[in-house]
């Protein structure tokens, strides 16, 4: 025969829990022996373990009482239901764990793998992390708004960074983080960008240069803001580009478009111009 302390130890609960189950009518309380102690048999250990197991599974004590009084078939069915509920909770918690783990993974929290890969490629090319973060911030609303367009946009971005001249623009923006608005290097950069975009427009057509893949104007403005907040000198660069016949950043347009002429054959050797979230023109 066991004392209450021994009973609690065998069932791995506290003495206080045993007394609580007595008070709730879940576990019968034996009479005291001639020494004044309550003694428990092996059946009490089994019953207490059943109570503890059900309670730890989240079964309300009122329901525990019903199950302890149920027949074998009803008890087995109830246990199966409880097991199914626990399995559902486990799967949900696993999903929570996966989401929590993604919080530590940075870009992949809100962006698909192909976009994360593009951002990592920019880092590998030596683009300043602040420029990369502006790119990332631009992609987030795009992905949320039009996830089905991501393959198209990312294909154009990959095409762009395959061109060394375009990569140079990214690197120049990285350097421009420390430039003042009157730095003569901004004028040189504006000349280069304007010449590059003009050449693309002549070779591929105005629509190719000006259409960034159907990005809505409000999103284009938002992405422009990300760049301007990151690279203050970008606003000055936009002014210089306007003087050279081009307006915009995420989307580009001529200030005075030339007369419409037949476009020359498509040439695969040149990348797209603006097409992309927060990229240089």
GROMACS .gro file of C-alpha atoms in nm:
model
  281
    1UNK     CA    1   0.000   0.000   0.000
    2UNK     CA    2   0.121   0.348  -0.084
    3UNK     CA    3   0.112   0.678   0.095
    4UNK     CA    4  -0.015   0.985  -0.094
    5UNK     CA    5   0.345   1.097  -0.149
    6UNK     CA    6   0.443   0.761  -0.293
    7UNK     CA    7   0.132   0.757  -0.512
    8UNK     CA    8   0.216   1.103  -0.647
    9UNK     CA    9   0.576   1.000  -0.717
   10UNK     CA   10   0.473   0.686  -0.909
   11UNK     CA   11   0.226   0.882  -1.122
   12UNK     CA   12   0.469   1.176  -1.161
   13UNK     CA   13   0.235   1.438  -1.023
   14UNK     CA   14   0.243   1.652  -0.712
   15UNK     CA   15   0.069   1.570  -0.387
   16UNK     CA   16  -0.125   1.889  -0.440
   17UNK     CA   17  -0.251   1.756  -0.774
   18UNK     CA   18  -0.365   1.431  -0.607
   19UNK     CA   19  -0.564   1.627  -0.351
   20UNK     CA   20  -0.708   1.845  -0.627
   21UNK     CA   21  -0.830   1.534  -0.811
   22UNK     CA   22  -0.981   1.409  -0.486
   23UNK     CA   23  -1.168   1.739  -0.449
   24UNK     CA   24  -1.297   1.719  -0.807
   25UNK     CA   25  -1.424   1.366  -0.754
   26UNK     CA   26  -1.187   1.219  -1.013
   27UNK     CA   27  -0.989   0.994  -0.781
   28UNK     CA   28  -1.156   0.816  -0.490
   29UNK     CA   29  -1.008   0.906  -0.156
   30UNK     CA   30  -0.943   0.597   0.057
   31UNK     CA   31  -1.025   0.572   0.427
   32UNK     CA   32  -0.747   0.628   0.678
   33UNK     CA   33  -0.578   0.328   0.832
   34UNK     CA   34  -0.533   0.270   1.205
   35UNK     CA   35  -0.227   0.495   1.196
   36UNK     CA   36  -0.427   0.781   1.048
   37UNK     CA   37  -0.278   0.758   0.697
   38UNK     CA   38  -0.458   0.713   0.367
   39UNK     CA   39  -0.319   0.417   0.175
   40UNK     CA   40  -0.347   0.365  -0.200
   41UNK     CA   41  -0.328   0.045  -0.398
   42UNK     CA   42  -0.188  -0.021  -0.748
   43UNK     CA   43  -0.528   0.050  -0.903
   44UNK     CA   44  -0.505   0.408  -0.774
   45UNK     CA   45  -0.171   0.449  -0.950
   46UNK     CA   46  -0.321   0.336  -1.281
   47UNK     CA   47  -0.625   0.561  -1.236
   48UNK     CA   48  -0.410   0.861  -1.147
   49UNK     CA   49  -0.189   0.810  -1.452
   50UNK     CA   50  -0.500   0.802  -1.673
   51UNK     CA   51  -0.623   1.126  -1.516
   52UNK     CA   52  -0.283   1.292  -1.559
   53UNK     CA   53  -0.251   1.180  -1.922
   54UNK     CA   54  -0.596   1.306  -2.017
   55UNK     CA   55  -0.546   1.635  -1.835
   56UNK     CA   56  -0.207   1.693  -1.998
   57UNK     CA   57  -0.369   1.631  -2.336
   58UNK     CA   58  -0.593   1.929  -2.271
   59UNK     CA   59  -0.908   1.739  -2.180
   60UNK     CA   60  -1.120   1.945  -1.935
   61UNK     CA   61  -1.150   1.783  -1.593
   62UNK     CA   62  -1.528   1.759  -1.629
   63UNK     CA   63  -1.476   1.556  -1.947
   64UNK     CA   64  -1.207   1.348  -1.772
   65UNK     CA   65  -1.464   1.247  -1.512
   66UNK     CA   66  -1.704   1.136  -1.786
   67UNK     CA   67  -1.436   0.933  -1.962
   68UNK     CA   68  -1.328   0.758  -1.644
   69UNK     CA   69  -1.687   0.644  -1.598
   70UNK     CA   70  -1.734   0.542  -1.962
   71UNK     CA   71  -1.723   0.192  -2.101
   72UNK     CA   72  -1.423   0.058  -2.289
   73UNK     CA   73  -1.566   0.125  -2.635
   74UNK     CA   74  -1.670   0.481  -2.555
   75UNK     CA   75  -1.336   0.547  -2.386
   76UNK     CA   76  -1.140   0.414  -2.684
   77UNK     CA   77  -1.344   0.628  -2.926
   78UNK     CA   78  -1.291   0.938  -2.712
   79UNK     CA   79  -0.917   0.872  -2.694
   80UNK     CA   80  -0.905   0.840  -3.074
   81UNK     CA   81  -1.078   1.177  -3.107
   82UNK     CA   82  -0.833   1.333  -2.864
   83UNK     CA   83  -0.542   1.184  -3.058
   84UNK     CA   84  -0.679   1.329  -3.382
   85UNK     CA   85  -0.710   1.672  -3.225
   86UNK     CA   86  -0.355   1.654  -3.095
   87UNK     CA   87  -0.228   1.551  -3.437
   88UNK     CA   88  -0.398   1.856  -3.590
   89UNK     CA   89  -0.247   2.080  -3.323
   90UNK     CA   90   0.098   1.931  -3.387
   91UNK     CA   91   0.074   2.004  -3.759
   92UNK     CA   92  -0.037   2.359  -3.686
   93UNK     CA   93   0.248   2.410  -3.442
   94UNK     CA   94   0.490   2.274  -3.699
   95UNK     CA   95   0.364   2.535  -3.943
   96UNK     CA   96   0.413   2.800  -3.675
   97UNK     CA   97   0.765   2.673  -3.620
   98UNK     CA   98   0.838   2.696  -3.990
   99UNK     CA   99   0.711   3.055  -4.000
  100UNK     CA  100   0.912   3.144  -3.690
  101UNK     CA  101   1.224   2.992  -3.847
  102UNK     CA  102   1.168   3.204  -4.157
  103UNK     CA  103   1.183   3.517  -3.942
  104UNK     CA  104   1.553   3.447  -3.902
  105UNK     CA  105   1.600   3.389  -4.273
  106UNK     CA  106   1.559   3.753  -4.375
  107UNK     CA  107   1.448   3.803  -4.735
  108UNK     CA  108   1.281   3.463  -4.771
  109UNK     CA  109   1.013   3.560  -4.518
  110UNK     CA  110   0.815   3.755  -4.779
  111UNK     CA  111   0.986   3.672  -5.109
  112UNK     CA  112   0.995   3.363  -5.333
  113UNK     CA  113   1.324   3.177  -5.382
  114UNK     CA  114   1.396   3.321  -5.728
  115UNK     CA  115   1.381   3.677  -5.594
  116UNK     CA  116   1.595   3.585  -5.294
  117UNK     CA  117   1.844   3.434  -5.538
  118UNK     CA  118   1.850   3.757  -5.739
  119UNK     CA  119   1.917   3.963  -5.425
  120UNK     CA  120   2.197   3.727  -5.328
  121UNK     CA  121   2.342   3.769  -5.678
  122UNK     CA  122   2.349   4.146  -5.630
  123UNK     CA  123   2.539   4.099  -5.306
  124UNK     CA  124   2.786   3.868  -5.481
  125UNK     CA  125   2.843   4.136  -5.745
  126UNK     CA  126   2.944   4.381  -5.474
  127UNK     CA  127   2.630   4.597  -5.470
  128UNK     CA  128   2.598   4.790  -5.145
  129UNK     CA  129   2.363   4.621  -4.897
  130UNK     CA  130   2.154   4.938  -4.873
  131UNK     CA  131   2.084   4.917  -5.246
  132UNK     CA  132   1.999   4.548  -5.207
  133UNK     CA  133   1.759   4.630  -4.926
  134UNK     CA  134   1.589   4.893  -5.140
  135UNK     CA  135   1.550   4.628  -5.411
  136UNK     CA  136   1.404   4.388  -5.158
  137UNK     CA  137   1.159   4.647  -5.028
  138UNK     CA  138   1.046   4.711  -5.384
  139UNK     CA  139   0.988   4.343  -5.452
  140UNK     CA  140   0.772   4.284  -5.145
  141UNK     CA  141   0.464   4.482  -5.264
  142UNK     CA  142   0.511   4.349  -5.617
  143UNK     CA  143   0.507   3.988  -5.501
  144UNK     CA  144   0.209   4.052  -5.276
  145UNK     CA  145   0.015   4.228  -5.551
  146UNK     CA  146   0.099   4.015  -5.856
  147UNK     CA  147   0.277   3.691  -5.763
  148UNK     CA  148   0.197   3.543  -6.103
  149UNK     CA  149   0.414   3.811  -6.271
  150UNK     CA  150   0.725   3.730  -6.067
  151UNK     CA  151   0.875   3.482  -6.320
  152UNK     CA  152   0.845   3.744  -6.596
  153UNK     CA  153   0.996   4.021  -6.388
  154UNK     CA  154   1.278   3.812  -6.246
  155UNK     CA  155   1.369   3.688  -6.594
  156UNK     CA  156   1.417   4.047  -6.708
  157UNK     CA  157   1.619   4.128  -6.397
  158UNK     CA  158   1.849   3.833  -6.461
  159UNK     CA  159   1.891   3.953  -6.818
  160UNK     CA  160   1.985   4.297  -6.694
  161UNK     CA  161   2.255   4.188  -6.451
  162UNK     CA  162   2.409   3.962  -6.714
  163UNK     CA  163   2.527   4.284  -6.883
  164UNK     CA  164   2.846   4.431  -6.728
  165UNK     CA  165   2.741   4.784  -6.823
  166UNK     CA  166   2.416   4.750  -6.632
  167UNK     CA  167   2.599   4.604  -6.332
  168UNK     CA  168   2.824   4.910  -6.342
  169UNK     CA  169   2.515   5.125  -6.289
  170UNK     CA  170   2.433   4.930  -5.972
  171UNK     CA  171   2.788   4.970  -5.849
  172UNK     CA  172   2.783   5.339  -5.934
  173UNK     CA  173   2.465   5.376  -5.726
  174UNK     CA  174   2.646   5.203  -5.441
  175UNK     CA  175   2.926   5.457  -5.468
  176UNK     CA  176   2.672   5.741  -5.499
  177UNK     CA  177   2.552   5.673  -5.145
  178UNK     CA  178   2.829   5.907  -5.036
  179UNK     CA  179   2.800   6.163  -5.312
  180UNK     CA  180   2.657   6.510  -5.270
  181UNK     CA  181   2.402   6.652  -5.515
  182UNK     CA  182   2.666   6.870  -5.680
  183UNK     CA  183   2.918   6.592  -5.724
  184UNK     CA  184   3.032   6.599  -6.090
  185UNK     CA  185   3.027   6.219  -6.098
  186UNK     CA  186   2.646   6.236  -6.095
  187UNK     CA  187   2.655   6.427  -6.421
  188UNK     CA  188   2.883   6.165  -6.571
  189UNK     CA  189   2.655   5.887  -6.449
  190UNK     CA  190   2.348   6.063  -6.592
  191UNK     CA  191   2.523   6.090  -6.928
  192UNK     CA  192   2.602   5.719  -6.925
  193UNK     CA  193   2.251   5.612  -6.820
  194UNK     CA  194   2.081   5.839  -7.074
  195UNK     CA  195   2.304   5.713  -7.354
  196UNK     CA  196   2.242   5.352  -7.252
  197UNK     CA  197   1.864   5.389  -7.235
  198UNK     CA  198   1.850   5.585  -7.559
  199UNK     CA  199   2.045   5.312  -7.736
  200UNK     CA  200   1.805   5.047  -7.605
  201UNK     CA  201   1.504   5.251  -7.715
  202UNK     CA  202   1.649   5.280  -8.065
  203UNK     CA  203   1.731   4.910  -8.083
  204UNK     CA  204   1.425   4.759  -7.913
  205UNK     CA  205   1.165   5.031  -7.925
  206UNK     CA  206   1.012   5.285  -7.689
  207UNK     CA  207   0.765   5.032  -7.547
  208UNK     CA  208   1.045   4.801  -7.439
  209UNK     CA  209   1.224   5.075  -7.249
  210UNK     CA  210   0.918   5.233  -7.095
  211UNK     CA  211   0.715   4.925  -7.000
  212UNK     CA  212   0.842   4.764  -6.676
  213UNK     CA  213   0.620   4.460  -6.712
  214UNK     CA  214   0.285   4.610  -6.620
  215UNK     CA  215   0.377   4.759  -6.282
  216UNK     CA  216   0.093   4.979  -6.161
  217UNK     CA  217   0.179   5.350  -6.127
  218UNK     CA  218   0.111   5.352  -5.753
  219UNK     CA  219   0.356   5.064  -5.704
  220UNK     CA  220   0.612   5.234  -5.926
  221UNK     CA  221   0.588   5.544  -5.707
  222UNK     CA  222   0.627   5.333  -5.395
  223UNK     CA  223   0.938   5.163  -5.534
  224UNK     CA  224   1.080   5.497  -5.639
  225UNK     CA  225   1.037   5.614  -5.280
  226UNK     CA  226   1.237   5.316  -5.152
  227UNK     CA  227   1.528   5.416  -5.376
  228UNK     CA  228   1.510   5.786  -5.298
  229UNK     CA  229   1.509   5.713  -4.924
  230UNK     CA  230   1.811   5.486  -4.963
  231UNK     CA  231   2.006   5.687  -5.221
  232UNK     CA  232   1.930   6.058  -5.170
  233UNK     CA  233   2.144   6.147  -5.472
  234UNK     CA  234   1.902   5.947  -5.690
  235UNK     CA  235   1.664   6.245  -5.692
  236UNK     CA  236   1.939   6.462  -5.838
  237UNK     CA  237   2.016   6.189  -6.090
  238UNK     CA  238   1.650   6.190  -6.196
  239UNK     CA  239   1.669   6.565  -6.255
  240UNK     CA  240   1.979   6.520  -6.467
  241UNK     CA  241   1.812   6.245  -6.668
  242UNK     CA  242   1.516   6.474  -6.731
  243UNK     CA  243   1.754   6.726  -6.881
  244UNK     CA  244   1.875   6.449  -7.109
  245UNK     CA  245   1.526   6.356  -7.231
  246UNK     CA  246   1.415   6.084  -6.986
  247UNK     CA  247   1.178   6.095  -6.690
  248UNK     CA  248   1.107   5.839  -6.423
  249UNK     CA  249   1.300   5.572  -6.239
  250UNK     CA  250   1.115   5.242  -6.202
  251UNK     CA  251   0.939   5.337  -6.524
  252UNK     CA  252   1.107   5.548  -6.792
  253UNK     CA  253   0.962   5.770  -7.062
  254UNK     CA  254   1.103   6.018  -7.307
  255UNK     CA  255   1.014   6.376  -7.243
  256UNK     CA  256   0.988   6.431  -7.620
  257UNK     CA  257   0.935   6.094  -7.790
  258UNK     CA  258   1.064   6.080  -8.148
  259UNK     CA  259   0.826   6.005  -8.437
  260UNK     CA  260   0.718   5.644  -8.459
  261UNK     CA  261   0.945   5.441  -8.686
  262UNK     CA  262   0.969   5.069  -8.755
  263UNK     CA  263   1.175   4.896  -8.490
  264UNK     CA  264   1.490   4.711  -8.593
  265UNK     CA  265   1.503   4.335  -8.541
  266UNK     CA  266   1.517   4.215  -8.179
  267UNK     CA  267   1.873   4.162  -8.059
  268UNK     CA  268   1.935   3.936  -7.764
  269UNK     CA  269   2.273   4.081  -7.677
  270UNK     CA  270   2.133   4.379  -7.484
  271UNK     CA  271   1.944   4.364  -7.152
  272UNK     CA  272   1.622   4.542  -7.067
  273UNK     CA  273   1.632   4.887  -6.921
  274UNK     CA  274   1.390   4.969  -6.643
  275UNK     CA  275   1.157   4.669  -6.611
  276UNK     CA  276   1.236   4.602  -6.256
  277UNK     CA  277   1.174   4.684  -5.896
  278UNK     CA  278   1.381   4.980  -5.783
  279UNK     CA  279   1.666   4.914  -6.026
  280UNK     CA  280   1.869   5.190  -6.193
  281UNK     CA  281   1.719   5.279  -6.532
   0.00000   0.00000   0.00000
